[in-house]
Each structure stands twice: as structure tokens, then as C-alpha cells.
Amino acid sequence: MDAARAKVVGAVIAGAAALALTLAPSAFADSSVQAGDARASVAAGVASLGNGAIERRWRLQAGGSVVTDALTDVHTGRQWADHRSPEFALDIGGAPSSSVSGWSLIDVTARPSAADPARPMAGAGVTLAFRYALGAQVGGAGVQLHRSFTLYPGSSVIAVASTLVNATPATLRIASYTLDQLSSSVPVSAEALTFHGGSDWRDDYRVSTMHGPGDVPVDDEGEALRLDDGSGAGWFIVTERRSGLMSRVGRDAGGRSWAGVDHARDAFDYGPLQSTPPDYNRAANPAYPVPARARVIDPGATVDLGRAYTGVYHDGPQSAAAAFVSDFSAHAMPQFARSVGLNSFHPWTHGPGTSDANLRHQVDAARALGVESFMLDDQWQGGPGGVSGDWHFNPARFPTTAGHRVPDFVDYVHAAGLRLGLWMSPVEFHPSSQTYSRHPEWACAPVGDVTAQIPDDAGLGVWDVTNPGFQAYMVGVVDRLVAAYGVTEFKFDFMAWVDCPPHDYLDYEAAFISMVRAMERRHPAVTFELDETNDQRAWPFESAALGPSWFDNGHLHGSSSQAKLLHDIWTASPWLAPSTIGFGTYDNTLTTPYSVDYLLPISLLGHITFWSDLLKLSAPAAKQTAWWLSWYKAHREDLGGVVYENTARDPIDGQVWAAFQPWRTNHGYLFAFRQAQGPATQAIVLQALDPARRYTITDVRSGATVGRASGRELRTRGLSITLPTPYSARVLAIDPWNPNETLGLRATRRCTSHRRFRIRLRAPRGQRLRSASVFVNGRRVRVLHGRRLRAPVDLRGLPRGRFTVRVTARTLSGRSVSETRRYRTCTRRAARRHGR
């Protein structure tokens, strides 16, 4: 920035400070709104946002400045904020500013949270909308900053979105800013977490750096910052950004903790061009703090600066992650279909096996196993006017019967009851694309035109995503594919953030995210999945806010393929739901010494996608696979949110145990995996259980009750699990138990023929049942609703001898109740002797 422009910006900020002297809290109208236990209000110079878990207050000071007055953990009464905390900081062209310096509050309003068509299950929340002005015209043209804080009922997390509006004729350069911050005099340690972007040839996706209370200043690359007073309580800030040198978290000597962006640290993003450890693909600015890059705000432009999530916790370090994931999964992530899928890329890749004639057999096998969706990967498109960039089916691979408009294979998939998914590289095109020929101005100049000359079957030309004409075209392509072929899932591949003058790759990435969000709003029932394996990543939180992430097709490197898959889950947990991560199930892994009962539970924690020839499964392997898929479909809602990590060591070495705990409303599961080494028996300490309650532990595969223990015992001494052989796994259900909260599960006769067995169940004392599922030897055989909950349940086709019946039910109040009993069938003669 030259001296003249710096002088102008400094004058603007000084002018705003002078104008602020005329403003007073009385200038802001009182308002309030409520949703459930969440309430937002503005009154008497104080703005507040709170519910039964968290409360944040802002003081609207004379002069138009704003400070955070309190951040309270309502459950414990702990107060984490000082009364002097500016709520943001922003550097404009080298001139620092904040909510107490340079900006003046125009107004603040309480309102209902905005609805998002792509997130219909998010529910109603409340929002405080702050508008700040920089410059001499508070109510008119100038520079404005809009910050909207949103809270949902029951959540202990407050989200904030920041937008900058430049209604001036000048171009602004934003070098750095905080998305949220808090000043506190409480001595705390700090954990900075970064989730490295780049390509999949690296293994250190998650890096945690600990800082003691006296370690200041802290300024780390990171997307999450957790502050802890030493008792397992404190606050955290998470930014909805991808990783990189510019993503920063920190704390200073004055007690200010913050999370935000420092674009001046960034010089260049190599993407897949540099991916060899220990080198990162982000080049640092060697002249820092002199900026090489900045967020450029053109005249008349509105720019989304990003979102952050600030929350409180008090039940140990992982409870911070659980609070964040619970809120983020429910309100920021789209409610995508967590279907069981098959992808065509492995083992057929670009070969002739990617065709109607071959893949029909896979459709048949998929249907028999219980697979729900079939995704055609690269090479479904092709032929004149159909290549990447044009996006039409290749008639040579997927022919269409004369007179029909839909390829025969598409009809075959739908007739089999499967959903259809398609791979796309939306920001790249094949050089022979007719769309490129008609619209060369849509290409990213000069990079897109140069790379288009490189021969490649997928196409390497790069579009300029900031071009409005291209954006409208690509949204229209998705509209056409959904309408014509009933596509319910897209996998977007080959993202590469590039400079397209006058826009840079920060604009490019923001434009891509905006385009995908536009597609989601038009098609809320469609899943948009980002393939983030070989190119740039939006991972973790930026991509999770859009949908699942195809995270790792390089799992065949490292100590072993199965260890790499466990490492991917360990990397995400507990700050990101592993259910958002896709990786190839049975992709060259179903070989000795790995079994179905070991490998498939790993995939159940993720976004399940088979990358394998299903016809090569043996009959026993297919039967075991079908059992696990049936169990998953009955319980996937319990697996899709918070997942604790119960073993501290990274399992990527292929040696140690790994254990993960999906948890929802005081009920969940423990997935335990023994790798090559370690003792046969481990005590796994569990998280988040109520110390005062007792829990029933059940083996989901056999249906056998393992035992009962108190939450205090399971959280301190742990649950003892035995896995006699290496590369074995066990999945245990953990349900609250109370002798007054049973289902009264009983058989109507002591002994009955295997052809028919009748059981009854009743609601727990003082409760009413909403639904129930019945499992025999772990296989779901009934789903009950309404009047069927009160009628006897007939079970048919039972095995001879002893068997296990397990019933899991939900009450109208949302409580999870389960009960397991062992019964036996007998001969017809014995059944007649017992009255049947």
C-alpha cells in the first residue's frame, strides 16, 4: 500500500472515531426475540444472547464502540470474559481498527435466525445483527462491517458471520482480521489445532500445539483454539476455514484470545505441485510483515470474511470438541444422506470396465448387499459435446435405446432401487470441450488456457469461477443433470485455487464455495461431496459446511492401508464428525489378515463408499457385509455426530489399539480395534457418561450383554475389552440402565417352535414409546410405531436353540431405552407340551 493511500485510510478511521463521539447507547432501539430457551435482546445499552447453556453480553458504549461484557457458562456459572474485550480487530491497508477504535456502531437488532433451504433440519434460532460504519456517513455510502451472532436452543456455541461492504469508489485491502476474540484475565493454557491442507501424500493432517499459561504471545497456524483453566473447563474459538499459513489462532500478553486470518503471511499456494513431506504446498511470504497478499474489496463489492464459533465447556478437553461438533453438525452442515455407496473408479478407473455392460453386474451385487447408491466416477462423460466442461453421457460407454433420452444404465440403476451419483470436475475442462470453444473468456487467464494444452483424459483447462457467466452455466448443468437423470449426489474433484487477474485465488476459492452453496439451495435433497485428495482442500470445516469430503485415496501408503484408515478417523475426532469423511471400503484391503468384521466397522464411522469389485466377495464375506450394512442403516443417526477418541496415540503405525466413541444424548457405542501389537485386553476409558447413572454394555454383533457399570467407573477405570487376535474389532452399545426404565421384554411362552415366537414389550414407567426396533442375533427384524408398540410381536423364521432378542426404543421425551434377553426355541413336541 502506498503512503498516499495509507494516509487516506488513516483519515477515514480518524473521522469515524470523531463521529463516534456523537453516538450514544440510547440511539439504538430496544428489540428482543426468542426461540425455545434461546433469547436475543437489546435494551438499555446492553445486547445479550443466551440460553440455558451459554450467555454472551455486549456493552454498547457512549461513542459507538462495543465491547464483550461477559461470556458465561450457565451450567457452572463461570465467567470467562473481562469487561473490556473488543469483539473484533481489522487491519485495513495497514491501519489497525477494532470495535472500540475506528468503527462506530450503526445499530444492533435482535431477530430470528435466517432459514437455509439446504439445512431444513437446523431449526429456529436467534440472531443479534450488528452493523458498524467506517467513515463519515454512518447511514449511507461508505464502508460497513456486518456481524451476525446466532445461537440455537440448548447449544453452548455462538456462531458469528462477518461481511464487509465497500460502498465507496476506492479499493480496500484487508491484510488481517479476527473473526472472533475474547479478553480474559483467567490464567489458562492454550491448545492450537491446525488441520493441514494440501494433497493426500502427507499424513500429519491434524497438528496440536500446547501452550502453558505463561506462554505469550501465541500466534499459530490453526483453525481451532481451546483455552483451559486447568480443570477441564474454559472456552474455544473455531473458524470455518481451510488450513494454511494465513489461518491463525493466538493469545497475547493482555489476555486476548482470538482466531482469524493474516493474509500477509501467504505468498503462494502450490496445490498438488508440491506435496512431498516435510514440505508444505503453501509458500510463506519471505518479506512478512510486509504483505504479499491481502483480501481485496473492490468498489461496490460485498465480501464474506468467514464464520467463527465460540463456545464454553466444563467436562474435560474433549467436551469442547463435542460442544462444537454438536452445534456445527446440526446447524452449519447440510443434512446430507449418509447412504451406503459404491463408486466405479476402483478397480475400473478409466478403462473399458467403466461401462453399462460391466457395471450392471455391480448394480445387482450392490442391491443384494444393501448398498443404496451407485456413483459413476470419471469417464461417464465423453464423446462429441460430452467431455469435461460439457457434461453429457458418453454414448459409447453408456448407450441410450433409440427414442429414449436417458441412458439405459441410468434406468437400470433406478429400477434396482439405487440412487445415482456422478463425479464431476466443475472448475476444469477438456480442451475439446464445446463450451470452452464457445466461451473462451470463461477460462482463467493465463493459467487455464495454458493447462488446457496438456493432454489428459480428464482435462486440465481451468475455468475462472469468479466469472458470473460461468457460475450461471455450471449451476444450470447441475440443474439439468438432477432433472434429467435423477442425480442425488455429486462428487466434485480437481479443485485448484488459482489467480485469475484481476482476481486472486482467495477470490477464486470464495467464488467456488458460493457457487456450491447456490447449488445446495436449489437442490437441498442432493449431496455435494468434495474430492479433496490430490488438489487443494477446503477441508476440514469449510468443506464439512458443504457436505462430506472424499478425503483420502492415498490410503495405500504408510505403514498399512487399514492403519491409514484408522488414522483418518483419529485425525478428525473429536473436532470433526468422521461421518463426513469418505474413503474406499475394501479397496485392496480385504485380504489376509483383515476380515470383514475388522474392516467394515472402520468404514461405518465414515461416509461409506465401496471401491471394489463386489463380484469378488466370497459368499461368507458377502453375508457378513450385508449384516453390518443392515446394522448401520438401523443406527446411522447415532453415528453421525460427536465421536470421541478413546486412545491417545495415533494408530498410523499399525501397531497400537484404536478406540472411538460415537455419542448422542447419553447413549452411544464404542468401536475398538486391535492392530498388530499390544495386549489382548485393554481398559478403554469412556467420555461424557453421567457418573451417577448405570449403563448396560451389549455386543452388537452377538447381541450378548457384556455387563453393567456406573458412568463414574467407565470414566475412570474404563471398560475392559478383550480382542484375542491381532486385527480384530468389537462394537459395543452403551445404554443407560435403570430398573424402573425397562421395556419389560418377555416371551409369552417358556418354549416355542422356531417357526413362531411371540414377545411383548411395555414402555418404561411414566413414559410413552415413540418407536422401537427389534433385533434377533444382531439382525433387525422389526420396526415398530404407533399401535404396533402395544401389540405382541411375532418373530418368525428363528434359528433352533438359543438366540438373543434386543429391542432399542425411543420415548416421546427423546430418551433412548434398550433391553436384551436370551431365549430358546424347541421342537414341536416340546412346544405343544408348553401349550403351543
Short mmCIF file of N, CA and C in Angstrom, two decimals, residues 81-231:
data_model
loop_
_atom_site.label_atom_id
_atom_site.label_comp_id
_atom_site.label_asym_id
_atom_site.label_seq_id
_atom_site.Cartn_x
_atom_site.Cartn_y
_atom_site.Cartn_z
N ALA A 81 -15.07 -13.78 30.40
CA ALA A 81 -14.67 -12.54 29.73
C ALA A 81 -14.44 -11.41 30.73
N ASP A 82 -13.45 -10.56 30.43
CA ASP A 82 -13.31 -9.30 31.14
C ASP A 82 -14.33 -8.31 30.59
N HIS A 83 -14.48 -7.19 31.26
CA HIS A 83 -15.44 -6.18 30.81
C HIS A 83 -14.80 -5.18 29.86
N ARG A 84 -13.75 -5.58 29.17
CA ARG A 84 -13.00 -4.62 28.35
C ARG A 84 -12.62 -5.24 27.00
N SER A 85 -13.37 -6.20 26.55
CA SER A 85 -12.94 -7.03 25.42
C SER A 85 -13.51 -6.52 24.11
N PRO A 86 -12.69 -5.86 23.24
CA PRO A 86 -13.17 -5.56 21.88
C PRO A 86 -13.59 -6.85 21.20
N GLU A 87 -14.64 -6.79 20.40
CA GLU A 87 -15.19 -8.04 19.86
C GLU A 87 -14.64 -8.40 18.49
N PHE A 88 -13.83 -7.54 17.87
CA PHE A 88 -13.13 -7.90 16.65
C PHE A 88 -11.98 -6.93 16.46
N ALA A 89 -11.06 -7.29 15.56
CA ALA A 89 -9.97 -6.41 15.13
C ALA A 89 -9.82 -6.57 13.63
N LEU A 90 -9.45 -5.47 12.94
CA LEU A 90 -9.41 -5.48 11.48
C LEU A 90 -8.32 -4.52 11.00
N ASP A 91 -7.47 -5.00 10.12
CA ASP A 91 -6.42 -4.17 9.53
C ASP A 91 -6.83 -3.82 8.10
N ILE A 92 -7.01 -2.53 7.84
CA ILE A 92 -7.38 -2.07 6.50
C ILE A 92 -6.21 -1.28 5.94
N GLY A 93 -5.53 -1.85 4.96
CA GLY A 93 -4.44 -1.16 4.31
C GLY A 93 -3.34 -0.74 5.25
N GLY A 94 -3.08 -1.55 6.29
CA GLY A 94 -2.03 -1.23 7.24
C GLY A 94 -2.49 -0.41 8.43
N ALA A 95 -3.75 0.01 8.47
CA ALA A 95 -4.27 0.80 9.58
C ALA A 95 -5.11 -0.10 10.48
N PRO A 96 -4.71 -0.32 11.74
CA PRO A 96 -5.48 -1.19 12.64
C PRO A 96 -6.77 -0.52 13.10
N SER A 97 -7.78 -1.32 13.34
CA SER A 97 -9.05 -0.84 13.85
C SER A 97 -9.71 -1.96 14.63
N SER A 98 -10.75 -1.62 15.39
CA SER A 98 -11.46 -2.63 16.17
C SER A 98 -12.84 -2.09 16.52
N SER A 99 -13.59 -2.84 17.34
CA SER A 99 -14.92 -2.38 17.73
C SER A 99 -14.86 -1.22 18.72
N VAL A 100 -13.65 -0.86 19.19
CA VAL A 100 -13.52 0.30 20.07
C VAL A 100 -12.64 1.38 19.46
N SER A 101 -12.20 1.16 18.22
CA SER A 101 -11.31 2.14 17.60
C SER A 101 -11.52 2.14 16.09
N GLY A 102 -12.08 3.24 15.58
CA GLY A 102 -12.20 3.40 14.14
C GLY A 102 -13.55 3.03 13.58
N TRP A 103 -14.29 2.17 14.28
CA TRP A 103 -15.63 1.77 13.82
C TRP A 103 -16.68 2.30 14.77
N SER A 104 -17.82 2.64 14.22
CA SER A 104 -18.94 3.13 15.01
C SER A 104 -20.16 2.26 14.75
N LEU A 105 -20.82 1.89 15.81
CA LEU A 105 -21.99 1.03 15.68
C LEU A 105 -23.16 1.83 15.09
N ILE A 106 -23.68 1.35 13.97
CA ILE A 106 -24.88 1.97 13.37
C ILE A 106 -26.12 1.52 14.13
N ASP A 107 -26.27 0.22 14.28
CA ASP A 107 -27.40 -0.33 15.01
C ASP A 107 -27.12 -1.78 15.34
N VAL A 108 -27.91 -2.32 16.24
CA VAL A 108 -27.88 -3.75 16.57
C VAL A 108 -29.32 -4.17 16.79
N THR A 109 -29.69 -5.30 16.19
CA THR A 109 -31.08 -5.73 16.18
C THR A 109 -31.17 -7.21 16.53
N ALA A 110 -32.13 -7.56 17.36
CA ALA A 110 -32.45 -8.96 17.65
C ALA A 110 -33.47 -9.43 16.64
N ARG A 111 -33.22 -10.61 16.06
CA ARG A 111 -34.13 -11.13 15.04
C ARG A 111 -34.07 -12.66 15.02
N PRO A 112 -35.06 -13.33 14.42
CA PRO A 112 -34.96 -14.78 14.26
C PRO A 112 -33.80 -15.13 13.33
N SER A 113 -33.21 -16.29 13.53
CA SER A 113 -32.13 -16.74 12.66
C SER A 113 -32.65 -16.94 11.24
N ALA A 114 -31.79 -16.69 10.26
CA ALA A 114 -32.19 -16.84 8.87
C ALA A 114 -32.31 -18.31 8.51
N ALA A 115 -33.34 -18.66 7.76
CA ALA A 115 -33.54 -20.05 7.32
C ALA A 115 -32.65 -20.33 6.12
N ASP A 116 -32.16 -21.56 6.04
CA ASP A 116 -31.33 -22.00 4.92
C ASP A 116 -32.01 -23.21 4.28
N PRO A 117 -32.46 -23.09 3.01
CA PRO A 117 -33.16 -24.22 2.38
C PRO A 117 -32.33 -25.49 2.32
N ALA A 118 -31.00 -25.37 2.32
CA ALA A 118 -30.14 -26.55 2.26
C ALA A 118 -29.98 -27.22 3.62
N ARG A 119 -30.47 -26.58 4.67
CA ARG A 119 -30.35 -27.10 6.03
C ARG A 119 -31.71 -27.03 6.73
N PRO A 120 -32.70 -27.74 6.19
CA PRO A 120 -34.06 -27.59 6.71
C PRO A 120 -34.23 -28.12 8.12
N MET A 121 -33.31 -28.97 8.58
CA MET A 121 -33.45 -29.54 9.91
C MET A 121 -32.76 -28.69 10.98
N ALA A 122 -32.17 -27.57 10.61
CA ALA A 122 -31.42 -26.76 11.57
C ALA A 122 -32.30 -26.20 12.67
N GLY A 123 -33.57 -25.95 12.37
CA GLY A 123 -34.48 -25.42 13.37
C GLY A 123 -34.33 -23.92 13.54
N ALA A 124 -35.08 -23.39 14.48
CA ALA A 124 -35.12 -21.95 14.70
C ALA A 124 -34.12 -21.55 15.77
N GLY A 125 -33.41 -20.47 15.51
CA GLY A 125 -32.51 -19.88 16.49
C GLY A 125 -32.75 -18.39 16.57
N VAL A 126 -31.87 -17.69 17.28
CA VAL A 126 -31.98 -16.24 17.43
C VAL A 126 -30.67 -15.60 17.03
N THR A 127 -30.74 -14.36 16.53
CA THR A 127 -29.58 -13.67 16.00
C THR A 127 -29.53 -12.24 16.52
N LEU A 128 -28.31 -11.80 16.83
CA LEU A 128 -28.03 -10.39 17.04
C LEU A 128 -27.24 -9.88 15.85
N ALA A 129 -27.78 -8.90 15.13
CA ALA A 129 -27.14 -8.36 13.93
C ALA A 129 -26.57 -6.98 14.24
N PHE A 130 -25.22 -6.88 14.21
CA PHE A 130 -24.52 -5.62 14.44
C PHE A 130 -24.12 -5.03 13.09
N ARG A 131 -24.32 -3.72 12.93
CA ARG A 131 -23.82 -3.01 11.74
C ARG A 131 -22.90 -1.89 12.20
N TYR A 132 -21.68 -1.92 11.69
CA TYR A 132 -20.68 -0.90 12.01
C TYR A 132 -20.37 -0.08 10.77
N ALA A 133 -19.99 1.17 10.98
CA ALA A 133 -19.61 2.05 9.88
C ALA A 133 -18.18 2.53 10.07
N LEU A 134 -17.47 2.62 8.97
CA LEU A 134 -16.14 3.22 8.92
C LEU A 134 -16.22 4.41 7.98
N GLY A 135 -16.03 5.62 8.47
CA GLY A 135 -16.14 6.77 7.60
C GLY A 135 -17.16 7.76 8.11
N ALA A 136 -17.39 8.80 7.32
CA ALA A 136 -18.18 9.93 7.79
C ALA A 136 -19.68 9.77 7.58
N GLN A 137 -20.11 8.77 6.82
CA GLN A 137 -21.55 8.63 6.52
C GLN A 137 -22.05 7.34 7.14
N VAL A 138 -22.51 7.44 8.38
CA VAL A 138 -22.93 6.26 9.13
C VAL A 138 -24.10 5.56 8.45
N GLY A 139 -25.08 6.31 7.97
CA GLY A 139 -26.28 5.68 7.44
C GLY A 139 -26.28 5.52 5.95
N GLY A 140 -25.26 5.97 5.24
CA GLY A 140 -25.29 5.92 3.79
C GLY A 140 -24.07 5.24 3.23
N ALA A 141 -23.58 5.80 2.10
CA ALA A 141 -22.45 5.18 1.41
C ALA A 141 -21.21 5.25 2.28
N GLY A 142 -20.39 4.26 2.19
CA GLY A 142 -19.16 4.17 2.96
C GLY A 142 -18.75 2.74 3.10
N VAL A 143 -17.97 2.42 4.12
CA VAL A 143 -17.54 1.05 4.40
C VAL A 143 -18.29 0.57 5.63
N GLN A 144 -18.93 -0.58 5.50
CA GLN A 144 -19.67 -1.15 6.62
C GLN A 144 -19.20 -2.56 6.92
N LEU A 145 -19.26 -2.90 8.19
CA LEU A 145 -18.98 -4.27 8.63
C LEU A 145 -20.23 -4.80 9.31
N HIS A 146 -20.73 -5.94 8.81
CA HIS A 146 -21.91 -6.57 9.38
C HIS A 146 -21.48 -7.85 10.10
N ARG A 147 -21.85 -7.94 11.38
CA ARG A 147 -21.52 -9.14 12.18
C ARG A 147 -22.80 -9.68 12.79
N SER A 148 -23.11 -10.93 12.45
CA SER A 148 -24.35 -11.57 12.91
C SER A 148 -24.00 -12.74 13.82
N PHE A 149 -24.44 -12.66 15.08
CA PHE A 149 -24.21 -13.70 16.07
C PHE A 149 -25.48 -14.53 16.21
N THR A 150 -25.37 -15.87 16.11
CA THR A 150 -26.54 -16.74 16.13
C THR A 150 -26.38 -17.81 17.20
N LEU A 151 -27.46 -18.07 17.93
CA LEU A 151 -27.49 -19.09 18.97
C LEU A 151 -28.76 -19.91 18.82
N TYR A 152 -28.63 -21.23 19.02
CA TYR A 152 -29.77 -22.14 18.93
C TYR A 152 -30.12 -22.68 20.32
N PRO A 153 -31.36 -23.09 20.51
CA PRO A 153 -31.76 -23.65 21.81
C PRO A 153 -30.87 -24.82 22.21
N GLY A 154 -30.46 -24.84 23.47
CA GLY A 154 -29.69 -25.95 24.00
C GLY A 154 -28.22 -25.97 23.65
N SER A 155 -27.78 -25.14 22.72
CA SER A 155 -26.40 -25.15 22.27
C SER A 155 -25.52 -24.32 23.19
N SER A 156 -24.27 -24.73 23.36
CA SER A 156 -23.31 -23.93 24.13
C SER A 156 -22.32 -23.24 23.21
N VAL A 157 -22.72 -23.02 21.95
CA VAL A 157 -21.86 -22.41 20.93
C VAL A 157 -22.60 -21.27 20.26
N ILE A 158 -21.91 -20.13 20.09
CA ILE A 158 -22.46 -18.98 19.38
C ILE A 158 -21.65 -18.80 18.10
N ALA A 159 -22.33 -18.78 16.96
CA ALA A 159 -21.68 -18.61 15.66
C ALA A 159 -21.74 -17.15 15.26
N VAL A 160 -20.67 -16.66 14.60
CA VAL A 160 -20.65 -15.30 14.11
C VAL A 160 -20.19 -15.28 12.67
N ALA A 161 -20.92 -14.57 11.82
CA ALA A 161 -20.57 -14.38 10.41
C ALA A 161 -20.24 -12.92 10.19
N SER A 162 -19.18 -12.66 9.43
CA SER A 162 -18.71 -11.28 9.19
C SER A 162 -18.71 -10.98 7.70
N THR A 163 -19.29 -9.84 7.33
CA THR A 163 -19.35 -9.41 5.94
C THR A 163 -18.92 -7.97 5.85
N LEU A 164 -18.06 -7.66 4.87
CA LEU A 164 -17.60 -6.29 4.67
C LEU A 164 -18.22 -5.74 3.39
N VAL A 165 -18.79 -4.54 3.48
CA VAL A 165 -19.46 -3.89 2.36
C VAL A 165 -18.67 -2.63 2.01
N ASN A 166 -18.19 -2.55 0.77
CA ASN A 166 -17.44 -1.38 0.32
C ASN A 166 -18.30 -0.56 -0.65
N ALA A 167 -19.00 0.43 -0.12
CA ALA A 167 -19.85 1.29 -0.95
C ALA A 167 -19.13 2.58 -1.28
N THR A 168 -17.82 2.49 -1.52
CA THR A 168 -17.01 3.66 -1.87
C THR A 168 -16.37 3.42 -3.23
N PRO A 169 -15.81 4.44 -3.84
CA PRO A 169 -15.12 4.27 -5.13
C PRO A 169 -13.69 3.76 -4.98
N ALA A 170 -13.24 3.51 -3.74
CA ALA A 170 -11.86 3.09 -3.50
C ALA A 170 -11.77 1.58 -3.35
N THR A 171 -10.63 1.01 -3.72
CA THR A 171 -10.34 -0.41 -3.48
C THR A 171 -9.70 -0.57 -2.11
N LEU A 172 -10.22 -1.49 -1.31
CA LEU A 172 -9.70 -1.72 0.03
C LEU A 172 -8.88 -3.00 0.06
N ARG A 173 -7.83 -2.99 0.85
CA ARG A 173 -7.01 -4.19 1.04
C ARG A 173 -7.04 -4.55 2.52
N ILE A 174 -7.58 -5.74 2.81
CA ILE A 174 -7.69 -6.22 4.18
C ILE A 174 -6.54 -7.19 4.42
N ALA A 175 -5.57 -6.78 5.20
CA ALA A 175 -4.39 -7.62 5.42
C ALA A 175 -4.65 -8.69 6.47
N SER A 176 -5.34 -8.34 7.56
CA SER A 176 -5.59 -9.31 8.62
C SER A 176 -6.84 -8.90 9.39
N TYR A 177 -7.45 -9.88 10.07
CA TYR A 177 -8.62 -9.59 10.89
C TYR A 177 -8.89 -10.78 11.80
N THR A 178 -9.61 -10.53 12.88
CA THR A 178 -10.07 -11.62 13.73
C THR A 178 -11.54 -11.86 13.45
N LEU A 179 -11.91 -13.13 13.40
CA LEU A 179 -13.31 -13.49 13.22
C LEU A 179 -14.06 -13.45 14.53
N ASP A 180 -13.35 -13.73 15.62
CA ASP A 180 -13.90 -13.51 16.96
C ASP A 180 -12.73 -13.47 17.93
N GLN A 181 -12.95 -12.82 19.07
CA GLN A 181 -11.91 -12.70 20.07
C GLN A 181 -12.53 -12.44 21.43
N LEU A 182 -11.72 -12.67 22.47
CA LEU A 182 -12.20 -12.53 23.84
C LEU A 182 -11.01 -12.20 24.73
N SER A 183 -11.16 -11.21 25.59
CA SER A 183 -10.13 -10.87 26.57
C SER A 183 -10.53 -11.42 27.92
N SER A 184 -9.57 -12.05 28.61
CA SER A 184 -9.84 -12.65 29.90
C SER A 184 -8.59 -12.59 30.76
N SER A 185 -8.76 -12.34 32.06
CA SER A 185 -7.64 -12.32 33.00
C SER A 185 -7.44 -13.68 33.66
N VAL A 186 -8.26 -14.68 33.33
CA VAL A 186 -8.13 -16.02 33.91
C VAL A 186 -6.87 -16.68 33.36
N PRO A 187 -5.98 -17.20 34.21
CA PRO A 187 -4.80 -17.93 33.70
C PRO A 187 -5.25 -19.23 33.03
N VAL A 188 -4.91 -19.38 31.78
CA VAL A 188 -5.34 -20.56 31.03
C VAL A 188 -4.19 -21.07 30.16
N SER A 189 -4.20 -22.36 29.92
CA SER A 189 -3.35 -22.95 28.88
C SER A 189 -4.11 -22.86 27.56
N ALA A 190 -3.37 -23.00 26.46
CA ALA A 190 -3.99 -22.88 25.14
C ALA A 190 -3.56 -24.04 24.27
N GLU A 191 -4.53 -24.64 23.58
CA GLU A 191 -4.25 -25.66 22.58
C GLU A 191 -4.63 -25.10 21.21
N ALA A 192 -3.65 -25.02 20.32
CA ALA A 192 -3.89 -24.59 18.95
C ALA A 192 -3.92 -25.82 18.06
N LEU A 193 -4.96 -25.92 17.24
CA LEU A 193 -5.15 -27.07 16.36
C LEU A 193 -5.19 -26.60 14.92
N THR A 194 -4.35 -27.21 14.09
CA THR A 194 -4.43 -26.95 12.66
C THR A 194 -4.62 -28.27 11.93
N PHE A 195 -5.38 -28.22 10.86
CA PHE A 195 -5.67 -29.39 10.03
C PHE A 195 -5.10 -29.09 8.65
N HIS A 196 -3.93 -29.61 8.38
CA HIS A 196 -3.17 -29.19 7.21
C HIS A 196 -3.90 -29.46 5.92
N GLY A 197 -3.89 -28.47 5.05
CA GLY A 197 -4.42 -28.66 3.71
C GLY A 197 -3.36 -29.23 2.80
N GLY A 198 -3.69 -29.33 1.53
CA GLY A 198 -2.73 -29.87 0.59
C GLY A 198 -3.19 -31.19 0.04
N SER A 199 -2.29 -31.93 -0.53
CA SER A 199 -2.66 -33.19 -1.16
C SER A 199 -2.42 -34.37 -0.22
N ASP A 200 -2.90 -35.51 -0.63
CA ASP A 200 -3.03 -36.63 0.29
C ASP A 200 -1.77 -37.42 0.51
N TRP A 201 -0.64 -36.94 0.06
CA TRP A 201 0.58 -37.70 0.28
C TRP A 201 1.19 -37.38 1.63
N ARG A 202 0.57 -36.51 2.41
CA ARG A 202 1.03 -36.22 3.76
C ARG A 202 0.17 -37.00 4.75
N ASP A 203 0.72 -37.23 5.94
CA ASP A 203 -0.03 -37.94 6.96
C ASP A 203 -0.37 -37.08 8.17
N ASP A 204 0.33 -35.96 8.39
CA ASP A 204 0.11 -35.17 9.60
C ASP A 204 -1.02 -34.16 9.38
N TYR A 205 -2.22 -34.69 9.14
CA TYR A 205 -3.35 -33.82 8.85
C TYR A 205 -3.70 -32.93 10.03
N ARG A 206 -3.67 -33.50 11.24
CA ARG A 206 -4.01 -32.72 12.43
C ARG A 206 -2.76 -32.54 13.28
N VAL A 207 -2.49 -31.29 13.64
CA VAL A 207 -1.34 -30.99 14.50
C VAL A 207 -1.83 -30.16 15.68
N SER A 208 -1.54 -30.63 16.89
CA SER A 208 -1.92 -29.94 18.12
C SER A 208 -0.68 -29.36 18.77
N THR A 209 -0.75 -28.08 19.15
CA THR A 209 0.36 -27.41 19.83
C THR A 209 -0.16 -26.86 21.16
N MET A 210 0.49 -27.28 22.27
CA MET A 210 0.06 -26.85 23.59
C MET A 210 0.94 -25.69 24.08
N HIS A 211 0.30 -24.74 24.74
CA HIS A 211 0.99 -23.59 25.32
C HIS A 211 0.54 -23.42 26.77
N GLY A 212 1.50 -23.23 27.66
CA GLY A 212 1.18 -23.02 29.06
C GLY A 212 0.63 -21.63 29.32
N PRO A 213 0.13 -21.39 30.56
CA PRO A 213 -0.45 -20.08 30.87
C PRO A 213 0.52 -18.93 30.67
N GLY A 214 1.81 -19.16 30.84
CA GLY A 214 2.77 -18.08 30.70
C GLY A 214 3.33 -17.90 29.31
N ASP A 215 2.90 -18.76 28.37
CA ASP A 215 3.42 -18.69 27.01
C ASP A 215 2.66 -17.64 26.21
N VAL A 216 3.24 -16.45 26.09
CA VAL A 216 2.65 -15.38 25.28
C VAL A 216 3.80 -14.62 24.63
N PRO A 217 3.60 -14.06 23.45
CA PRO A 217 2.37 -14.21 22.67
C PRO A 217 2.35 -15.54 21.93
N VAL A 218 1.14 -16.00 21.62
CA VAL A 218 0.93 -17.19 20.79
C VAL A 218 0.32 -16.73 19.47
N ASP A 219 0.90 -17.15 18.37
CA ASP A 219 0.37 -16.83 17.03
C ASP A 219 0.68 -18.02 16.14
N ASP A 220 -0.24 -18.99 16.09
CA ASP A 220 0.00 -20.26 15.39
C ASP A 220 -0.90 -20.39 14.18
N GLU A 221 -0.41 -21.13 13.19
CA GLU A 221 -1.32 -21.60 12.14
C GLU A 221 -2.36 -22.49 12.79
N GLY A 222 -3.64 -22.23 12.52
CA GLY A 222 -4.66 -23.05 13.15
C GLY A 222 -6.06 -22.61 12.81
N GLU A 223 -6.99 -23.52 13.02
CA GLU A 223 -8.42 -23.26 12.82
C GLU A 223 -9.21 -23.41 14.10
N ALA A 224 -8.59 -23.91 15.17
CA ALA A 224 -9.28 -24.08 16.45
C ALA A 224 -8.35 -23.70 17.58
N LEU A 225 -8.88 -22.99 18.56
CA LEU A 225 -8.14 -22.60 19.75
C LEU A 225 -8.98 -22.96 20.96
N ARG A 226 -8.39 -23.75 21.86
CA ARG A 226 -9.10 -24.15 23.09
C ARG A 226 -8.33 -23.61 24.28
N LEU A 227 -9.03 -22.88 25.15
CA LEU A 227 -8.45 -22.31 26.36
C LEU A 227 -8.96 -23.07 27.57
N ASP A 228 -8.06 -23.45 28.51
CA ASP A 228 -8.42 -24.33 29.62
C ASP A 228 -7.81 -23.79 30.91
N ASP A 229 -8.62 -23.69 31.96
CA ASP A 229 -8.14 -23.16 33.24
C ASP A 229 -7.44 -24.21 34.09
N GLY A 230 -7.25 -25.42 33.57
CA GLY A 230 -6.59 -26.49 34.29
C GLY A 230 -7.54 -27.50 34.89
N SER A 231 -8.83 -27.20 34.87
CA SER A 231 -9.82 -28.13 35.44
C SER A 231 -10.64 -28.82 34.35
#
